[in-house]
mmCIF file of C-alpha atoms in Angstrom:
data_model
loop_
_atom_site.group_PDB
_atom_site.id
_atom_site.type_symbol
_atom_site.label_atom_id
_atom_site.label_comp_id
_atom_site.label_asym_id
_atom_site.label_seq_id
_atom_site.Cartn_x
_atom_site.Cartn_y
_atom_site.Cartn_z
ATOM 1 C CA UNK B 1 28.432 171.126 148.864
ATOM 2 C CA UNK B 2 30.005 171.521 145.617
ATOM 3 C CA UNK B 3 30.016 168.610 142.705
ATOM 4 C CA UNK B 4 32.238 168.584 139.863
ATOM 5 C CA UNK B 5 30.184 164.886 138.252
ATOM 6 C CA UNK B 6 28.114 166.741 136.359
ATOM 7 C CA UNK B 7 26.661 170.082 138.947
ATOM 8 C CA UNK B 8 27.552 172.708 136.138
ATOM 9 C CA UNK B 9 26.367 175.610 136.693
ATOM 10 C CA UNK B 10 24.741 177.146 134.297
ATOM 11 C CA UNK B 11 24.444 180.532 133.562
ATOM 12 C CA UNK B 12 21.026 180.594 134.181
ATOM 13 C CA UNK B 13 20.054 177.153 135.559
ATOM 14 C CA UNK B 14 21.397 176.482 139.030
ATOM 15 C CA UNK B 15 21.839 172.720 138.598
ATOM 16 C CA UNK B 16 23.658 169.664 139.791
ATOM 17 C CA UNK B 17 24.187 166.985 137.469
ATOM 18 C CA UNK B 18 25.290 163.427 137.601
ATOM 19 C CA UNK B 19 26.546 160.443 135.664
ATOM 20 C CA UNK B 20 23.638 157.769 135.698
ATOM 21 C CA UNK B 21 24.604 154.618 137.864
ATOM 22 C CA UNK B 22 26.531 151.910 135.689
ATOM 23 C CA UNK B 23 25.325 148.141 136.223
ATOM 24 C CA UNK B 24 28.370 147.114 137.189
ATOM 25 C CA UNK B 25 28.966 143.113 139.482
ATOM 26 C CA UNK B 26 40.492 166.148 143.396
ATOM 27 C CA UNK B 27 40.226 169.228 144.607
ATOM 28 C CA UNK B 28 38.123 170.327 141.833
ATOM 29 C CA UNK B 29 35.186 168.882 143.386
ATOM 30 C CA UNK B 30 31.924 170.312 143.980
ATOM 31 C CA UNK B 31 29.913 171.090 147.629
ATOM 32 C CA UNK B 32 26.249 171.447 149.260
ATOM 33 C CA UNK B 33 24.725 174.494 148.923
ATOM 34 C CA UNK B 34 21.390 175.918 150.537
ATOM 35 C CA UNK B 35 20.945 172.419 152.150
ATOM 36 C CA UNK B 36 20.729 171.202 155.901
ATOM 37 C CA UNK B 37 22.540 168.964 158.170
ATOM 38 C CA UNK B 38 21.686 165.366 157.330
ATOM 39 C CA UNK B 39 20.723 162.812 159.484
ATOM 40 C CA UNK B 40 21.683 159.232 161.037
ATOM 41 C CA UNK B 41 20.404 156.786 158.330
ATOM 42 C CA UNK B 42 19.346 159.035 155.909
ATOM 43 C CA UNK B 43 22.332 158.154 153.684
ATOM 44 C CA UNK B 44 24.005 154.569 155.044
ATOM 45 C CA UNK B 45 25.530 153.844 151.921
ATOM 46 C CA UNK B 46 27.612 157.422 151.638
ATOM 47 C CA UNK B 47 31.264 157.325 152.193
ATOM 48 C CA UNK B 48 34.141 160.024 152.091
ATOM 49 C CA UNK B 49 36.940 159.666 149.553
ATOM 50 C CA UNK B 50 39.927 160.811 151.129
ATOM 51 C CA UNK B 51 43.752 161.638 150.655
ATOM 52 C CA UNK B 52 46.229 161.024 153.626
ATOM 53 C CA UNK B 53 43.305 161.591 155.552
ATOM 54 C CA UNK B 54 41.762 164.333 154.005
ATOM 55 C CA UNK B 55 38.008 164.520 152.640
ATOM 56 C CA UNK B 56 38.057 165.671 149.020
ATOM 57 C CA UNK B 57 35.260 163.761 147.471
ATOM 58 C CA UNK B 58 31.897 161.374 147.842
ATOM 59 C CA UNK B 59 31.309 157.810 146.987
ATOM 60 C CA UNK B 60 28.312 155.480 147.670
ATOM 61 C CA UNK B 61 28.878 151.932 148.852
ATOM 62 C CA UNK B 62 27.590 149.311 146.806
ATOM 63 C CA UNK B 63 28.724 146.445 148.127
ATOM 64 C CA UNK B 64 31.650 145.414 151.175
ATOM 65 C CA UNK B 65 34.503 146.386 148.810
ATOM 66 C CA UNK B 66 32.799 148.370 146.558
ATOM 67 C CA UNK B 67 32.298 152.167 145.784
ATOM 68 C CA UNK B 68 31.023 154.433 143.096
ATOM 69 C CA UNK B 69 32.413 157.669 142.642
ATOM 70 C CA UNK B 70 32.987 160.263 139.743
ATOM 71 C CA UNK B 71 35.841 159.495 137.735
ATOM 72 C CA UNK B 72 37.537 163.209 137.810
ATOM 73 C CA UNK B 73 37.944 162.756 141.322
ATOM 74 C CA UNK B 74 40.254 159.822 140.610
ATOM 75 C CA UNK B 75 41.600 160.692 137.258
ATOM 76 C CA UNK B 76 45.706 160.991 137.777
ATOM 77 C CA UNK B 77 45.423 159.941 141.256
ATOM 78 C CA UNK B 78 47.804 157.203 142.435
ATOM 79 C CA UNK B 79 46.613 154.505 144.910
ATOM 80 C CA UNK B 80 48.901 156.083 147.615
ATOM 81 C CA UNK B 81 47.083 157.491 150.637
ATOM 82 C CA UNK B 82 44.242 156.924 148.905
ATOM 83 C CA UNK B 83 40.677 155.255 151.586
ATOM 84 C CA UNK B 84 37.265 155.997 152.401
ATOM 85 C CA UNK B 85 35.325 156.305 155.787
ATOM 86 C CA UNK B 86 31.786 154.791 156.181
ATOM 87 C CA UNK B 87 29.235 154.620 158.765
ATOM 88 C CA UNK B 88 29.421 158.684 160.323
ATOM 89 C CA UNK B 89 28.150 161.880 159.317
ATOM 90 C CA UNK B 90 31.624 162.946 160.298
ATOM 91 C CA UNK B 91 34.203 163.008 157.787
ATOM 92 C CA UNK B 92 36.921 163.448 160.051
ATOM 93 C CA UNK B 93 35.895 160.521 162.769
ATOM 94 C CA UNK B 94 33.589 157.773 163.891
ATOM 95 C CA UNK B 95 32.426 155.030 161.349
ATOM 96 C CA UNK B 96 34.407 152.285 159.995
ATOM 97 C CA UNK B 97 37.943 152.779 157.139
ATOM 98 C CA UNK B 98 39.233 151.402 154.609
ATOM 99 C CA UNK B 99 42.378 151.638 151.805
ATOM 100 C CA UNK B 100 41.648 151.720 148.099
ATOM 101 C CA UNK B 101 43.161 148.933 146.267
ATOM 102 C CA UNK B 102 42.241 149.833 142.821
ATOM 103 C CA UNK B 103 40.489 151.906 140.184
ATOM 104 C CA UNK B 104 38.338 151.525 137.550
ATOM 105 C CA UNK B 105 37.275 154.596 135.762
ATOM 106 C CA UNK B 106 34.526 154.269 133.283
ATOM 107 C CA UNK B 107 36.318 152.998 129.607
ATOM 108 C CA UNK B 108 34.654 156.071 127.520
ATOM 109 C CA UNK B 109 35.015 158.699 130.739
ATOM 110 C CA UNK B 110 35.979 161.893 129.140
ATOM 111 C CA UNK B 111 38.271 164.859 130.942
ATOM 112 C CA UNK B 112 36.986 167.257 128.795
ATOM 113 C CA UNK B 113 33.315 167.161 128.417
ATOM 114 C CA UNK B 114 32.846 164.589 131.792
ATOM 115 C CA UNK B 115 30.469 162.507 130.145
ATOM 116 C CA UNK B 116 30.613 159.032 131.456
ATOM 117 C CA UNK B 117 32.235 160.355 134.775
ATOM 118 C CA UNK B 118 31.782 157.672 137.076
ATOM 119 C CA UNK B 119 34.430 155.148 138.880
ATOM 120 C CA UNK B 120 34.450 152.299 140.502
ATOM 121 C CA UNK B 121 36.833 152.338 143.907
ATOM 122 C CA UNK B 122 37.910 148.473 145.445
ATOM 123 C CA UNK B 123 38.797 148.483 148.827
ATOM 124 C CA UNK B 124 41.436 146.376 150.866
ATOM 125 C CA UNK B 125 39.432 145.269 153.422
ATOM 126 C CA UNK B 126 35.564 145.086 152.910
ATOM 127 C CA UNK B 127 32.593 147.242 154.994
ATOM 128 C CA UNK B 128 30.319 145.198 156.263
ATOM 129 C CA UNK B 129 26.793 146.415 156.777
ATOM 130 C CA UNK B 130 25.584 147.294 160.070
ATOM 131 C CA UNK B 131 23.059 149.694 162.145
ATOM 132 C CA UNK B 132 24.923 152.541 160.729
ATOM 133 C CA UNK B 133 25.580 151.527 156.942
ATOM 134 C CA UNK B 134 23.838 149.761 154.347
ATOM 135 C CA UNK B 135 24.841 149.173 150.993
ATOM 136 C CA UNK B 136 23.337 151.576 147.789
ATOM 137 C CA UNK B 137 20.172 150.409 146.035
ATOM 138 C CA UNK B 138 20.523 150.640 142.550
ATOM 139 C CA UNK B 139 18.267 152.084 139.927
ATOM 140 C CA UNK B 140 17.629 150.030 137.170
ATOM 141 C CA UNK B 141 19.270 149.698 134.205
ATOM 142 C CA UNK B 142 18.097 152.476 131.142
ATOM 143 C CA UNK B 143 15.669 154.086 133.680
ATOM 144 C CA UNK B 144 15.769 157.935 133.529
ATOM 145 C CA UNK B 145 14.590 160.079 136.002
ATOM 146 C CA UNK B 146 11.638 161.846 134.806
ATOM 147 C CA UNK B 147 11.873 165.889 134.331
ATOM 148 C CA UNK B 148 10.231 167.507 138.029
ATOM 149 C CA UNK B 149 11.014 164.588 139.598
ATOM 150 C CA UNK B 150 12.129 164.931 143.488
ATOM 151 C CA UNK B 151 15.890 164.216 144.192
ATOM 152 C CA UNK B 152 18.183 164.643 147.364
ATOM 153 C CA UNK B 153 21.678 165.143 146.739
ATOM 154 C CA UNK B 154 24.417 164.965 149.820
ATOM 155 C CA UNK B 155 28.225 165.313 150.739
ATOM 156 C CA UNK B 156 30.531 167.542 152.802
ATOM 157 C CA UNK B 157 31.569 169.824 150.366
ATOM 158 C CA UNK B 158 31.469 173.684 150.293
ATOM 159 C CA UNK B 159 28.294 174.959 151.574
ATOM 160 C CA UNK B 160 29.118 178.139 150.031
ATOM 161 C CA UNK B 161 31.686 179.445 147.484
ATOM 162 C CA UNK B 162 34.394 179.399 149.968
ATOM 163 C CA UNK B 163 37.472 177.307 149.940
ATOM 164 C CA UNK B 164 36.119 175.811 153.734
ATOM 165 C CA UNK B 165 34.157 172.166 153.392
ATOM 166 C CA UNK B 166 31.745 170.932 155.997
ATOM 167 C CA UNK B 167 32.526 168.753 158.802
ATOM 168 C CA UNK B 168 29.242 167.195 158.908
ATOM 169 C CA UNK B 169 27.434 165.383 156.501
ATOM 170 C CA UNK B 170 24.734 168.035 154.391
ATOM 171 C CA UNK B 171 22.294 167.260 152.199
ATOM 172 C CA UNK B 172 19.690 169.086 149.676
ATOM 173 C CA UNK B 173 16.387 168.452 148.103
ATOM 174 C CA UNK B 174 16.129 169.178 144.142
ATOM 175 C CA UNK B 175 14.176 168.529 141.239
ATOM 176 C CA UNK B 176 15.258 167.143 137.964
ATOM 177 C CA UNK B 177 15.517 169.297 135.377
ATOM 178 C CA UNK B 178 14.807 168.275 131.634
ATOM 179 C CA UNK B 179 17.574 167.642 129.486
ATOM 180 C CA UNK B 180 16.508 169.473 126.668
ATOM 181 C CA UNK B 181 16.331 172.614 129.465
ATOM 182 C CA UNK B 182 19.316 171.442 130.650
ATOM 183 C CA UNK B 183 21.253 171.559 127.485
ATOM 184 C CA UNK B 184 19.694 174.688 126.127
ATOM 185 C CA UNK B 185 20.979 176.210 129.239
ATOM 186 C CA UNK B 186 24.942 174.802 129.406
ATOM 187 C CA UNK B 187 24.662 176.019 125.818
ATOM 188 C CA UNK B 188 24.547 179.859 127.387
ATOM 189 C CA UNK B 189 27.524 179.288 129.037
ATOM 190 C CA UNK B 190 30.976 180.265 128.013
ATOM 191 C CA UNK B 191 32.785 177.566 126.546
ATOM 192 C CA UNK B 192 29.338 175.795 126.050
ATOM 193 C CA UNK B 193 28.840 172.938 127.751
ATOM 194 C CA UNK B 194 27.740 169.668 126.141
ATOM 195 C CA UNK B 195 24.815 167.616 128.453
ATOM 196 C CA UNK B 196 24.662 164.080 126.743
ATOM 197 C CA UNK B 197 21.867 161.371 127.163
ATOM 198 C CA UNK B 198 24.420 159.797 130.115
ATOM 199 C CA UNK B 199 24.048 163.074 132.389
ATOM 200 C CA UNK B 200 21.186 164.177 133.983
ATOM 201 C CA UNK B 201 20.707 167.229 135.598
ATOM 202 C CA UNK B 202 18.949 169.140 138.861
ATOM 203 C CA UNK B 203 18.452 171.920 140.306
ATOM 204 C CA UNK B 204 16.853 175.528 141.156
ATOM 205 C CA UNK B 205 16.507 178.320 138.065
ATOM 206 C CA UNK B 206 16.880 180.908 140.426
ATOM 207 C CA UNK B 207 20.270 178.871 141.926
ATOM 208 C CA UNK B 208 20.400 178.996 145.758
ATOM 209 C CA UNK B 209 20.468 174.993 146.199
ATOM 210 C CA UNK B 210 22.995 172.435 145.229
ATOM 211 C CA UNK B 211 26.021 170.655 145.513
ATOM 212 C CA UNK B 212 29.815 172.384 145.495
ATOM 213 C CA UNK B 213 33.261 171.848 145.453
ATOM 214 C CA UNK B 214 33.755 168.642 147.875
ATOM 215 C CA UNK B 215 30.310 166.810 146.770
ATOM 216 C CA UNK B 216 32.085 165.468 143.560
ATOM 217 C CA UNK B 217 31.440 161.509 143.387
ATOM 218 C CA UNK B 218 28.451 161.599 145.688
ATOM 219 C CA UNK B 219 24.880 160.560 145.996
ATOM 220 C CA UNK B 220 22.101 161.501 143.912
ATOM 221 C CA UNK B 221 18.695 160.099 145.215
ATOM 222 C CA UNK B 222 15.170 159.445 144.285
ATOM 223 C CA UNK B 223 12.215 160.197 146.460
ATOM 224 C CA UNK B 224 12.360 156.071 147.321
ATOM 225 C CA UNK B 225 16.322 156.758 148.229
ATOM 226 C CA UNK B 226 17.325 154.945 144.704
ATOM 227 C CA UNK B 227 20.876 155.749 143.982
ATOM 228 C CA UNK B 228 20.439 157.428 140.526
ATOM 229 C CA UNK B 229 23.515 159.249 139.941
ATOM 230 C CA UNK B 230 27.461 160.270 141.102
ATOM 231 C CA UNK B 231 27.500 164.069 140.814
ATOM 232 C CA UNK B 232 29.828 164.619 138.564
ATOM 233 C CA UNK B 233 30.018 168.701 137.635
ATOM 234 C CA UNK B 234 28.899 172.181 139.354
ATOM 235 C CA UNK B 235 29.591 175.656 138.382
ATOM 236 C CA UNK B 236 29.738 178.961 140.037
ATOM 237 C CA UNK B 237 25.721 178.566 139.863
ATOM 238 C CA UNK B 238 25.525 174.999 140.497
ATOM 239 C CA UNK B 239 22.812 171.390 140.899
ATOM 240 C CA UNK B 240 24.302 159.630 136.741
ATOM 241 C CA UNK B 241 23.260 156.676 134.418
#
């Protein structure tokens, strides 16, 4: 799967990066690369964002009515066709539906450098929990995931760089990168890209592993299954707050 929440990829640094959780009451997207086919419960709280039907981003369920996503996968996007599907490592069936009834992208979100890249979905009918989804646990506020750190990331995007995402749910273990590494490394890239103290970043050096186009907006975990992040970016090399 392929992100586009902050998986750039860096010239050197294979990485997937994500927009920290806020503590809150597109095509573009990224996908999973290198990973393996998840499994029932390992991810309750993931859903599919999806247009007239059609997968083309994550989104973790925080509550019955609401979901976190990355912000460029709603950025332009009108409310028509717009819903999400819970509960199934399917994107295309099983689970539960619903229609999105608003947005809220974060206030200082930016296009162009996709710092603050998260938004909040609110659904028309709430998702109740059951023995097939639960809602996201939330890290705490101003924690940061320390550098070499374990973290899973998951979604149904590309699982290579082809324009095909997967049917099934994937998912990939990676470690957190420092952001001073991090940084040094988007640096290389041509334009540069900026990594600011509201991204943080994961991934292989020698690439191989992370999300793609199609993971945009979903799930970064901690080693206890702590939502930490929305990925929010990934580049031809690939890897919140």
């Amino acid at each position: 799967m392929t992100t586009k929440s902050i998986v750039l990829g860096l010239a050197a640094l294979s990485v997937v990066s994500g927009t920290p959780v806020p503590q809150w009451d597109d095509t573009n997207s990224p996908s999973i690369v290198g990973g393996v086919p998840a499994s029932a419960g390992d991810f309750p709280f993931i859903v599919s964002f999806q247009k007239n039907g059609g997968h083309f981003c994550g989104g973790s369920l925080l509550n019955g009515n609401t979901v976190l996503t990355a912000a460029h996968c709603v950025d332009g996007q009108s409310l028509s066709g717009l819903g999400v599907r819970a509960g199934t490592l399917n994107r295309n069936s099983g689970g539960v539906t619903s229609q999105v009834s608003a947005i809220y992208m974060h206030p200082n979100y930016n296009r162009n450098t996709f710092d603050s890249d998260v938004a909040i979905l609110k659904l028309r009918t709430s998702i109740s929990q059951s023995s097939t989804i639960r809602y996201a646990t939330l890290a705490a506020s101003g924690s940061d995931p320390a550098a070499n750190s374990a973290a899973t990331v998951a979604g149904w995007g590309n699982t290579q760089n082809s324009a095909e995402s997967s049917t099934t749910l994937r998912k990939v273990d990676v470690p957190i990168i420092a952001r001073s590494t991090c940084a040094a490394n988007y640096q290389r890239d041509s334009p540069p890209k900026t990594v600011t103290s509201n991204m943080v970043c994961a991934g292989y050096q020698e690439g191989g592993k992370d999300s793609c186009q199609g993971d945009s907006g979903g799930p970064i975990v901690n080693s206890s299954g702590t939502l930490i992040g929305a990925i929010t970016l990934a580049s031809q090399k690939r890897t919140i707050k």
